[in-house]
Short mmCIF file of C-alpha atoms and ligand atoms in Angstrom, two decimals:
data_model
loop_
_atom_site.label_atom_id
_atom_site.label_comp_id
_atom_site.label_asym_id
_atom_site.label_seq_id
_atom_site.Cartn_x
_atom_site.Cartn_y
_atom_site.Cartn_z
CA MET A 1 0.00 0.00 0.00
CA VAL A 2 1.47 3.35 -1.06
CA GLN A 3 0.13 6.66 0.11
CA ASP A 4 1.79 10.09 0.02
CA GLU A 5 0.66 13.71 -0.17
CA LYS A 6 0.09 13.54 -3.94
CA SER A 7 -1.39 10.11 -4.60
CA ILE A 8 -2.94 6.98 -3.14
CA VAL A 9 -2.37 3.54 -4.66
CA THR A 10 -3.95 0.66 -2.76
CA PRO A 11 -5.84 -2.42 -4.00
CA TRP A 12 -9.07 -0.50 -3.28
CA GLU A 13 -8.24 3.08 -4.24
CA VAL A 14 -6.08 4.72 -6.88
CA SER A 15 -6.22 8.50 -6.99
CA GLY A 16 -4.16 11.66 -7.39
CA ASP A 17 -1.13 12.43 -9.57
CA LEU A 18 0.56 9.15 -10.38
CA ASP A 19 4.34 9.23 -10.75
CA TYR A 20 5.27 5.79 -12.10
CA ALA A 21 9.01 6.13 -11.44
CA LYS A 22 8.17 6.85 -7.80
CA LEU A 23 5.74 3.93 -7.63
CA ILE A 24 8.50 1.56 -8.78
CA LYS A 25 10.68 2.78 -5.90
CA LYS A 26 7.90 2.67 -3.33
CA PHE A 27 6.66 -0.78 -4.30
CA GLY A 28 10.24 -2.05 -4.67
CA THR A 29 9.69 -3.41 -8.20
CA LYS A 30 11.95 -3.12 -11.28
CA PRO A 31 11.46 -0.88 -14.33
CA PHE A 32 10.51 -2.68 -17.56
CA ASP A 33 13.50 -1.85 -19.76
CA GLU A 34 14.73 -2.37 -23.33
CA THR A 35 16.74 -5.48 -22.47
CA LEU A 36 13.51 -7.15 -21.40
CA THR A 37 11.70 -5.98 -24.54
CA ASN A 38 14.44 -7.50 -26.71
CA LYS A 39 14.47 -10.75 -24.76
CA LEU A 40 10.68 -10.98 -25.09
CA ALA A 41 10.82 -10.20 -28.83
CA LYS A 42 13.08 -13.23 -29.34
CA LEU A 43 10.31 -15.44 -27.98
CA THR A 44 7.42 -13.81 -29.87
CA GLY A 45 8.93 -13.83 -33.36
CA GLY A 46 9.77 -10.14 -33.08
CA ASP A 47 6.23 -9.02 -32.25
CA ILE A 48 5.90 -6.58 -29.37
CA HIS A 49 2.55 -5.40 -28.03
CA PRO A 50 1.90 -1.62 -28.29
CA MET A 51 1.58 -1.40 -24.49
CA ILE A 52 5.20 -2.51 -24.22
CA ARG A 53 6.43 -0.47 -27.19
CA ARG A 54 4.83 2.63 -25.66
CA GLY A 55 6.06 2.09 -22.11
CA LEU A 56 2.59 1.45 -20.66
CA VAL A 57 3.93 -1.75 -19.15
CA PHE A 58 6.36 0.07 -16.91
CA SER A 59 7.40 -2.30 -14.16
CA HIS A 60 7.79 -5.98 -13.24
CA ARG A 61 8.80 -8.58 -10.71
CA ASP A 62 11.05 -11.37 -12.02
CA PHE A 63 9.90 -11.15 -15.65
CA ASP A 64 13.56 -11.59 -16.70
CA TRP A 65 13.63 -14.85 -14.74
CA LEU A 66 10.41 -16.02 -16.44
CA LEU A 67 11.77 -15.28 -19.92
CA SER A 68 14.89 -17.37 -19.17
CA HIS A 69 12.63 -20.12 -17.82
CA ILE A 70 10.62 -20.09 -21.10
CA GLU A 71 13.83 -19.99 -23.17
CA SER A 72 14.98 -23.14 -21.48
CA GLY A 73 11.71 -24.92 -22.31
CA GLY A 74 9.72 -24.20 -19.14
CA ASP A 75 6.03 -23.39 -19.25
CA PHE A 76 3.87 -21.03 -17.19
CA ALA A 77 0.24 -20.01 -16.66
CA LEU A 78 -1.28 -16.55 -16.75
CA TYR A 79 -3.25 -15.24 -13.80
CA THR A 80 -5.26 -12.06 -13.53
CA GLY A 81 -8.56 -10.97 -12.00
CA ARG A 82 -11.45 -8.66 -11.41
CA GLY A 83 -13.27 -7.48 -8.30
CA PRO A 84 -16.90 -7.33 -9.43
CA SER A 85 -18.10 -4.07 -7.91
CA GLY A 86 -20.11 -2.89 -10.91
CA ASP A 87 -20.02 -2.85 -14.68
CA THR A 88 -16.74 -3.26 -16.50
CA HIS A 89 -15.14 -0.07 -17.83
CA LEU A 90 -12.69 0.51 -20.67
CA GLY A 91 -9.78 0.94 -18.22
CA HIS A 92 -10.22 -2.68 -17.07
CA LEU A 93 -10.18 -3.92 -20.65
CA VAL A 94 -6.77 -2.45 -21.46
CA PRO A 95 -4.69 -4.89 -19.33
CA TRP A 96 -7.02 -7.73 -20.40
CA PHE A 97 -6.32 -7.15 -24.11
CA PHE A 98 -2.63 -7.25 -23.21
CA THR A 99 -3.23 -10.50 -21.29
CA LYS A 100 -4.95 -11.94 -24.38
CA TRP A 101 -1.92 -11.04 -26.47
CA LEU A 102 0.28 -12.93 -23.98
CA GLN A 103 -2.06 -15.93 -24.11
CA ASP A 104 -2.02 -15.92 -27.93
CA LYS A 105 1.76 -15.60 -28.14
CA PHE A 106 2.58 -18.30 -25.61
CA ASP A 107 -0.50 -20.50 -26.00
CA VAL A 108 -0.90 -20.89 -22.24
CA GLU A 109 -3.70 -21.31 -19.72
CA LEU A 110 -5.24 -18.27 -18.06
CA TYR A 111 -6.70 -18.42 -14.55
CA PHE A 112 -9.05 -15.49 -14.07
CA GLN A 113 -10.11 -14.83 -10.48
CA ILE A 114 -13.39 -13.04 -9.74
CA THR A 115 -13.27 -11.74 -6.17
CA ASP A 116 -16.98 -11.32 -5.46
CA ASP A 117 -16.23 -12.06 -1.78
CA GLU A 118 -13.64 -9.25 -1.58
CA LYS A 119 -16.02 -6.68 -3.07
CA PHE A 120 -18.79 -7.76 -0.72
CA LEU A 121 -16.47 -7.59 2.30
CA TYR A 122 -14.97 -4.23 1.35
CA ASN A 123 -18.04 -2.26 0.24
CA PRO A 124 -20.65 -1.70 2.96
CA GLN A 125 -23.34 -0.93 0.37
CA TYR A 126 -23.30 -4.33 -1.39
CA THR A 127 -25.09 -7.54 -0.52
CA TYR A 128 -23.24 -10.75 -1.39
CA ASP A 129 -25.90 -11.57 -4.00
CA GLN A 130 -25.20 -8.28 -5.75
CA THR A 131 -21.46 -8.90 -6.13
CA ILE A 132 -22.12 -12.50 -7.22
CA GLY A 133 -24.48 -11.06 -9.87
CA TYR A 134 -21.78 -8.67 -11.08
CA ALA A 135 -19.35 -11.58 -11.27
CA TYR A 136 -21.41 -13.16 -14.05
CA LYS A 137 -21.90 -9.85 -15.89
CA ASN A 138 -18.15 -9.17 -15.71
CA ILE A 139 -17.29 -12.64 -17.02
CA GLU A 140 -19.29 -11.87 -20.18
CA ASP A 141 -17.09 -8.81 -20.75
CA ILE A 142 -13.93 -10.79 -20.09
CA LEU A 143 -14.84 -13.58 -22.49
CA ALA A 144 -15.77 -10.97 -25.12
CA VAL A 145 -12.09 -9.89 -25.09
CA GLY A 146 -11.50 -13.14 -26.97
CA PHE A 147 -9.52 -15.35 -24.60
CA ASP A 148 -9.10 -18.95 -25.70
CA PRO A 149 -12.19 -20.62 -24.16
CA GLU A 150 -10.40 -23.97 -23.96
CA LYS A 151 -7.54 -22.50 -21.94
CA THR A 152 -9.31 -19.89 -19.79
CA LYS A 153 -10.69 -20.81 -16.37
CA PHE A 154 -12.64 -18.51 -14.07
CA ILE A 155 -12.35 -18.95 -10.33
CA ILE A 156 -15.38 -17.23 -8.79
CA ASP A 157 -14.40 -17.01 -5.12
CA SER A 158 -17.93 -17.63 -3.80
CA GLN A 159 -18.04 -20.88 -5.78
CA ALA A 160 -14.44 -22.06 -5.58
CA GLY A 161 -14.00 -25.80 -5.16
CA PRO A 162 -12.42 -27.89 -2.37
CA LYS A 163 -8.87 -27.94 -3.78
CA PHE A 164 -8.87 -24.16 -4.06
CA ARG A 165 -10.23 -23.70 -0.54
CA LYS A 166 -7.73 -26.14 0.91
CA LEU A 167 -4.90 -24.26 -0.80
CA ALA A 168 -6.15 -20.89 0.53
CA THR A 169 -6.27 -22.32 4.07
CA GLU A 170 -2.74 -23.68 3.73
CA ILE A 171 -1.58 -20.24 2.58
CA SER A 172 -3.44 -18.44 5.38
CA LYS A 173 -1.57 -20.45 8.02
CA ARG A 174 1.67 -18.86 6.80
CA ILE A 175 0.54 -15.22 6.69
CA THR A 176 0.35 -13.45 10.04
CA PHE A 177 -1.79 -10.54 11.17
CA SER A 178 1.31 -8.39 11.50
CA THR A 179 2.20 -9.05 7.83
CA VAL A 180 -1.23 -8.05 6.48
CA LYS A 181 -1.28 -5.10 8.86
CA ALA A 182 2.04 -3.87 7.48
CA ILE A 183 1.29 -4.59 3.81
CA PHE A 184 -2.39 -3.61 3.57
CA GLY A 185 -2.76 -1.14 6.44
CA TYR A 186 -5.38 -3.33 8.16
CA ASN A 187 -6.22 -2.53 11.77
CA GLU A 188 -8.37 -3.70 14.69
CA SER A 189 -11.58 -2.50 13.05
CA THR A 190 -10.97 -4.31 9.72
CA ASN A 191 -13.52 -7.11 9.34
CA ILE A 192 -12.01 -10.59 9.62
CA GLY A 193 -13.14 -11.55 6.11
CA LEU A 194 -10.79 -8.97 4.64
CA LEU A 195 -7.95 -10.19 6.87
CA TYR A 196 -8.28 -13.60 5.20
CA HIS A 197 -8.63 -12.27 1.66
CA PRO A 198 -4.86 -12.08 0.90
CA ALA A 199 -4.81 -15.90 1.16
CA ILE A 200 -7.70 -16.15 -1.34
CA GLN A 201 -6.05 -13.79 -3.82
CA ALA A 202 -2.72 -15.62 -3.40
CA ALA A 203 -4.22 -19.05 -4.08
CA PRO A 204 -4.41 -18.76 -7.91
CA CYS A 205 -0.62 -18.17 -7.88
CA PHE A 206 -0.18 -21.85 -6.88
CA TYR A 207 -3.46 -23.32 -8.14
CA PRO A 208 -2.13 -24.28 -11.62
CA SER A 209 0.53 -26.36 -9.84
CA ILE A 210 -2.20 -28.14 -7.87
CA ILE A 211 -4.37 -28.69 -10.95
CA HIS A 212 -1.50 -30.15 -13.00
CA GLY A 213 0.36 -31.88 -10.18
CA ARG A 214 3.70 -30.20 -10.94
CA LYS A 215 5.34 -26.83 -10.22
CA ILE A 216 4.15 -24.16 -12.70
CA PRO A 217 5.00 -20.47 -12.30
CA VAL A 218 2.33 -17.83 -12.93
CA LEU A 219 2.68 -14.51 -14.70
CA ILE A 220 0.29 -11.81 -13.47
CA PRO A 221 -0.42 -8.87 -15.76
CA ALA A 222 -2.28 -6.22 -13.71
CA GLY A 223 -2.15 -2.69 -12.36
CA ILE A 224 0.43 -2.04 -9.66
CA ASP A 225 -2.45 -1.46 -7.18
CA GLN A 226 -2.69 -5.26 -6.82
CA ASP A 227 1.03 -5.71 -6.14
CA PRO A 228 0.71 -5.86 -2.31
CA TYR A 229 -0.95 -9.25 -2.75
CA TRP A 230 2.02 -10.55 -4.73
CA ARG A 231 4.46 -9.27 -2.12
CA ALA A 232 2.68 -11.27 0.56
CA THR A 233 2.54 -14.32 -1.72
CA ARG A 234 6.18 -14.15 -2.81
CA ASP A 235 7.26 -14.18 0.85
CA ILE A 236 5.76 -17.62 1.39
CA ALA A 237 6.04 -19.26 -2.06
CA LYS A 238 9.41 -20.97 -1.62
CA LYS A 239 8.51 -22.21 1.87
CA MET A 240 5.41 -23.86 0.42
CA GLY A 241 7.38 -25.44 -2.43
CA TYR A 242 6.05 -23.25 -5.28
CA TYR A 243 7.54 -20.69 -7.68
CA LYS A 244 7.23 -17.05 -6.68
CA PRO A 245 4.57 -15.32 -8.82
CA VAL A 246 5.96 -13.11 -11.59
CA ALA A 247 4.26 -9.75 -12.17
CA LEU A 248 3.93 -7.21 -14.98
CA HIS A 249 2.52 -3.82 -14.05
CA SER A 250 0.69 -1.58 -16.51
CA GLU A 251 -0.20 2.08 -16.18
CA PHE A 252 -3.71 3.19 -15.26
CA ILE A 253 -5.84 4.63 -18.01
CA PRO A 254 -7.07 8.05 -16.90
CA GLY A 255 -10.73 8.97 -16.73
CA LEU A 256 -12.10 11.58 -19.09
CA GLU A 257 -12.24 14.30 -16.46
CA LYS A 258 -9.11 15.94 -15.10
CA GLY A 259 -7.13 13.89 -12.56
CA GLY A 260 -7.24 10.27 -11.44
CA LYS A 261 -7.63 6.92 -13.17
CA MET A 262 -10.76 5.71 -14.89
CA SER A 263 -12.88 4.36 -12.09
CA SER A 264 -16.42 3.09 -11.55
CA SER A 265 -16.82 5.57 -8.70
CA ASN A 266 -16.87 8.47 -11.19
CA PRO A 267 -19.34 7.52 -13.95
CA ASN A 268 -19.06 10.82 -15.84
CA SER A 269 -15.35 10.28 -16.28
CA THR A 270 -15.69 6.64 -17.25
CA VAL A 271 -16.97 4.76 -20.29
CA PHE A 272 -18.62 1.49 -19.28
CA THR A 273 -18.93 -1.43 -21.68
CA THR A 274 -22.69 -1.16 -21.10
CA ASP A 275 -22.91 2.50 -22.19
CA THR A 276 -24.87 3.26 -25.34
CA GLY A 277 -22.97 4.90 -28.19
CA LYS A 278 -24.81 8.16 -27.50
CA VAL A 279 -23.86 8.25 -23.82
CA ALA A 280 -20.23 7.28 -24.50
CA SER A 281 -19.91 9.87 -27.25
CA LYS A 282 -21.26 12.61 -24.97
CA LYS A 283 -18.75 11.68 -22.25
CA VAL A 284 -15.79 11.69 -24.68
CA ASN A 285 -16.81 15.03 -26.13
CA ARG A 286 -16.69 16.56 -22.64
CA ALA A 287 -13.21 15.16 -21.92
CA PHE A 288 -10.34 17.08 -20.34
CA THR A 289 -7.71 17.84 -23.00
CA GLY A 290 -4.36 19.60 -23.27
CA GLY A 291 -6.00 22.32 -25.37
CA ARG A 292 -5.65 26.08 -24.98
CA ALA A 293 -8.35 28.52 -23.90
CA THR A 294 -9.14 29.63 -27.48
CA ILE A 295 -8.74 28.19 -30.98
CA GLU A 296 -6.61 31.17 -31.97
CA GLU A 297 -4.20 30.50 -29.09
CA GLN A 298 -4.07 26.81 -29.87
CA LYS A 299 -3.21 27.47 -33.53
CA ARG A 300 -0.46 29.86 -32.44
CA LEU A 301 0.99 27.97 -29.46
CA GLY A 302 -0.12 24.36 -30.01
CA GLY A 303 -1.73 22.05 -27.44
CA ASP A 304 -0.14 19.80 -24.83
CA PRO A 305 -0.80 16.12 -25.61
CA GLY A 306 1.40 15.18 -22.64
CA ILE A 307 -1.35 16.16 -20.19
CA CYS A 308 -4.31 15.28 -22.44
CA ASN A 309 -6.65 12.45 -21.45
CA VAL A 310 -7.89 12.11 -25.02
CA PHE A 311 -4.33 11.55 -26.25
CA SER A 312 -3.84 9.06 -23.43
CA TRP A 313 -6.77 7.03 -24.70
CA TYR A 314 -5.35 6.99 -28.22
CA ARG A 315 -1.96 5.94 -26.81
CA SER A 316 -3.32 3.17 -24.61
CA SER A 317 -5.92 1.63 -26.84
CA PHE A 318 -7.50 3.58 -29.68
CA GLU A 319 -4.56 4.03 -32.05
CA GLU A 320 -2.58 0.92 -32.92
CA ASP A 321 -0.43 2.57 -35.57
CA ASP A 322 2.69 4.18 -34.06
CA THR A 323 3.17 6.54 -37.03
CA ALA A 324 -0.41 7.80 -36.81
CA LEU A 325 -0.02 8.26 -33.04
CA GLN A 326 3.18 10.26 -33.52
CA LYS A 327 1.46 12.40 -36.20
CA ARG A 328 -1.41 13.13 -33.80
CA TRP A 329 1.13 14.22 -31.15
CA ASP A 330 3.03 16.44 -33.62
CA ASP A 331 -0.12 17.97 -35.15
CA CYS A 332 -1.41 18.85 -31.68
CA LYS A 333 1.91 20.37 -30.59
CA ASN A 334 2.19 22.37 -33.82
CA GLY A 335 -1.31 23.78 -33.53
CA ASP A 336 -2.56 21.93 -36.63
CA LEU A 337 -5.04 19.70 -34.76
CA MET A 338 -7.82 21.17 -32.64
CA CYS A 339 -9.45 19.41 -29.69
CA GLY A 340 -12.94 19.30 -31.23
CA PRO A 341 -12.12 17.02 -34.18
CA CYS A 342 -9.64 15.02 -32.09
CA LYS A 343 -12.38 14.25 -29.53
CA MET A 344 -14.93 13.52 -32.23
CA ASP A 345 -12.58 11.04 -33.89
CA LEU A 346 -12.01 9.32 -30.53
CA ALA A 347 -15.76 9.26 -29.81
CA ASP A 348 -16.35 7.52 -33.18
CA ARG A 349 -13.70 4.89 -32.36
CA VAL A 350 -15.13 4.34 -28.87
CA VAL A 351 -18.66 3.91 -30.25
CA LEU A 352 -17.44 1.43 -32.88
CA PHE A 353 -15.55 -0.52 -30.23
CA LEU A 354 -18.62 -0.63 -27.94
CA GLU A 355 -20.81 -1.93 -30.76
CA MET A 356 -18.35 -4.72 -31.51
CA HIS A 357 -17.80 -5.57 -27.86
CA GLN A 358 -21.51 -5.64 -27.03
CA SER A 359 -22.24 -7.95 -29.95
CA LYS A 360 -19.37 -10.28 -28.92
CA LYS A 361 -20.89 -10.43 -25.43
CA GLU A 362 -24.02 -11.97 -26.89
CA ASP A 363 -21.91 -14.68 -28.55
CA VAL A 364 -20.06 -15.71 -25.39
CA ALA A 365 -23.06 -16.19 -23.06
CA ASP A 366 -22.98 -19.94 -23.78
CA LEU A 367 -19.33 -20.26 -22.76
CA ILE A 368 -19.68 -18.94 -19.23
CA GLU A 369 -20.67 -22.11 -17.38
CA SER A 370 -18.02 -24.30 -19.01
CA SER A 371 -15.31 -21.71 -18.25
CA ILE A 372 -15.84 -21.73 -14.48
CA ILE A 373 -13.55 -24.04 -12.52
CA ARG A 374 -14.93 -25.47 -9.28
CA VAL A 375 -12.40 -28.11 -8.24
P1 TYM B 1 -10.22 -4.57 -9.94
O1 TYM B 1 -11.54 -5.08 -10.36
O2 TYM B 1 -10.15 -3.36 -9.07
O3 TYM B 1 -9.34 -4.29 -11.22
C1 TYM B 1 -9.15 -5.28 -12.22
C2 TYM B 1 -7.89 -4.96 -13.02
O4 TYM B 1 -8.04 -3.73 -13.72
C3 TYM B 1 -6.96 -2.86 -13.41
N1 TYM B 1 -7.49 -1.48 -13.52
C4 TYM B 1 -7.09 -0.62 -14.46
N2 TYM B 1 -6.13 -0.75 -15.41
C5 TYM B 1 -5.95 0.31 -16.22
N3 TYM B 1 -6.64 1.48 -16.11
C6 TYM B 1 -7.60 1.64 -15.18
N4 TYM B 1 -8.26 2.78 -15.08
C7 TYM B 1 -7.86 0.55 -14.29
N5 TYM B 1 -8.70 0.35 -13.25
C8 TYM B 1 -8.47 -0.91 -12.80
C9 TYM B 1 -6.51 -3.28 -12.01
O5 TYM B 1 -5.17 -2.91 -11.75
C10 TYM B 1 -6.65 -4.80 -12.12
O6 TYM B 1 -5.54 -5.35 -12.78
N6 TYM B 1 -8.69 -7.60 -6.16
C11 TYM B 1 -8.76 -7.43 -7.61
C12 TYM B 1 -9.25 -8.69 -8.32
C13 TYM B 1 -8.13 -9.67 -8.57
C14 TYM B 1 -7.01 -9.47 -9.40
C15 TYM B 1 -6.23 -10.67 -9.30
C16 TYM B 1 -6.61 -8.39 -10.22
C17 TYM B 1 -8.02 -10.92 -8.02
N7 TYM B 1 -6.88 -11.54 -8.47
C18 TYM B 1 -5.06 -10.81 -10.06
C19 TYM B 1 -5.44 -8.55 -10.96
C20 TYM B 1 -4.67 -9.74 -10.86
C21 TYM B 1 -9.65 -6.26 -7.98
O7 TYM B 1 -10.51 -5.86 -7.24
O8 TYM B 1 -9.40 -5.76 -9.26
#
């Protein structure tokens, strides 16, 4: 858990001005550098995902070790997750599309945890039935990303099977109150369900080893807000006879309004996968940009794409072509591109994406039951 005067980054809250170089230091992770990119490219036939090319995957734990492990013929499983506290938003989808790319490149299993218990325990306003309901709605969004249905398994915490529960209990015996207090900031008034949750979120790190009856490391692509869980898990992995989980951390996609990441708690700043095209378009057209006060000024002085949320959205997900992205940056800086058309173009791309995503969701409804693992 990292909290200073400018920002808060915990598994439950991310807000303020995020300085990623500082987060690396505070979380004690390593920067994702060019050596890693080159090593990865050797294993993917030279293909590198835009999130890596553009520095959006900024930090890691032991990814260099995992690449050497793969080079020498070892396999691994992917693990990521979602806390179902409402509808899915576009910010969630960004690391999931990256996870799909990893699954496609390495042809590996993905264990996707849905922490309906955590969201129930953390949010006073939810009943358990509500978060369980969101779990199913969120799984539709996740499957619509296009993960391999044969190799993707959802662990819904409220329905996890006996092997999973046994594993979580074994983990919980090795994590003390003083550890979770130090890592998560828990105190005497934290409910005891939340005190146990780190064991539940750690369990998928070792679950593939249990399922396959041999040691398999996991790679976790996620935001750095979830890293405290991996710290706690890494401390006990060796003692329990498993590999330490490997993590990749990606940047947070900002909301449309000024400041902070895209988050369900601010619906005006956030595009949900359930939004209609009209609603989404309206939100995008009201976005905070790096534009000047007047068109005349912007033509003369240029805009600032470096602080612009609209540019951020192009960079993270709505412009795949690096040359076109660079041109957008230059045209903005030179005063040749105004915010109005830039926002309208983004709104059109968002609407098109939503239409495609919503129609894919209809196609995956049949896959949900068979994708849930309950052993
Ligand atoms: P949750 O539901 O808060 O977040 C799910 C994933 O989405 C990332 N994320 C974002 N990424 C980019 N831009 C944003 N604006 C944005 N907002 C959220 C989060 O970092 C996370 O990767 N406790 C977890 C559920 C979980 C999990 C996991 C997540 C269980 N096991 C393993 C990741 C990996 C949770 O509530 O996530």
